[in-house]
Amino acid sequence: DIPSQRADRALTAFARQAGMTLVFPFDRVSRKRANALVGRYGIEEGLEELLRGTGLRGVAAGGSQLVIERAEAPGEDYTVNRRQSGLLGLIV
């Protein structure tokens, strides 16, 4: 369970619970507010809920790394994109 709060705090809690390494630009992410996350979620579903409407994009790189960056088009609907390189792109 992660309450709605500054995105940097919410994503840090999410990464800790998921056992992932988290990388993000603090100045950009800390100005956003993440949604609450209550219950059990997979990585994709959890990021979808946390980042919905924030204009941020989460990219799971490798098995245990998570990179948060600005989405190219803030406000877009969330989609999941599996790239040929094996990276899982989570786009808001």
Tab-separated table of C-alpha atoms in Angstrom, residues 2-4 7 9 11 17 23 29 33-37 42 48 51 60-61 64 71 73 81 83 86 88 90 92:
chain	number	residue	atom	x	y	z
A	2	ILE	CA	1.391	3.355	-1.070
A	3	PRO	CA	-0.557	6.571	-0.344
A	4	SER	CA	-0.942	9.391	-2.841
A	7	ALA	CA	6.033	10.951	-7.004
A	9	ARG	CA	8.480	9.155	-2.503
A	11	LEU	CA	8.148	5.524	-6.650
A	17	GLN	CA	8.508	-3.223	-2.344
A	23	VAL	CA	16.676	5.937	-11.230
A	29	VAL	CA	9.725	13.752	-10.433
A	33	ARG	CA	2.005	13.793	-7.345
A	34	ALA	CA	1.585	10.041	-7.733
A	35	ASN	CA	-1.693	8.220	-7.268
A	36	ALA	CA	-2.361	5.895	-4.334
A	37	LEU	CA	-1.681	2.200	-4.779
A	42	GLY	CA	2.444	-6.564	-10.824
A	48	GLU	CA	0.184	2.276	-14.460
A	51	LEU	CA	1.978	7.285	-12.920
A	60	ALA	CA	11.747	-1.345	-16.550
A	61	ALA	CA	15.251	-2.060	-17.829
A	64	SER	CA	15.557	-5.209	-11.485
A	71	ALA	CA	6.708	11.077	-21.155
A	73	ALA	CA	3.223	13.376	-24.664
A	81	ASN	CA	5.291	-1.625	-25.208
A	83	ARG	CA	10.672	-3.677	-27.369
A	86	GLY	CA	13.869	-7.089	-24.208
A	88	LEU	CA	9.633	-3.315	-21.076
A	90	LEU	CA	5.652	1.575	-19.627
A	92	VAL	CA	1.771	7.148	-19.645
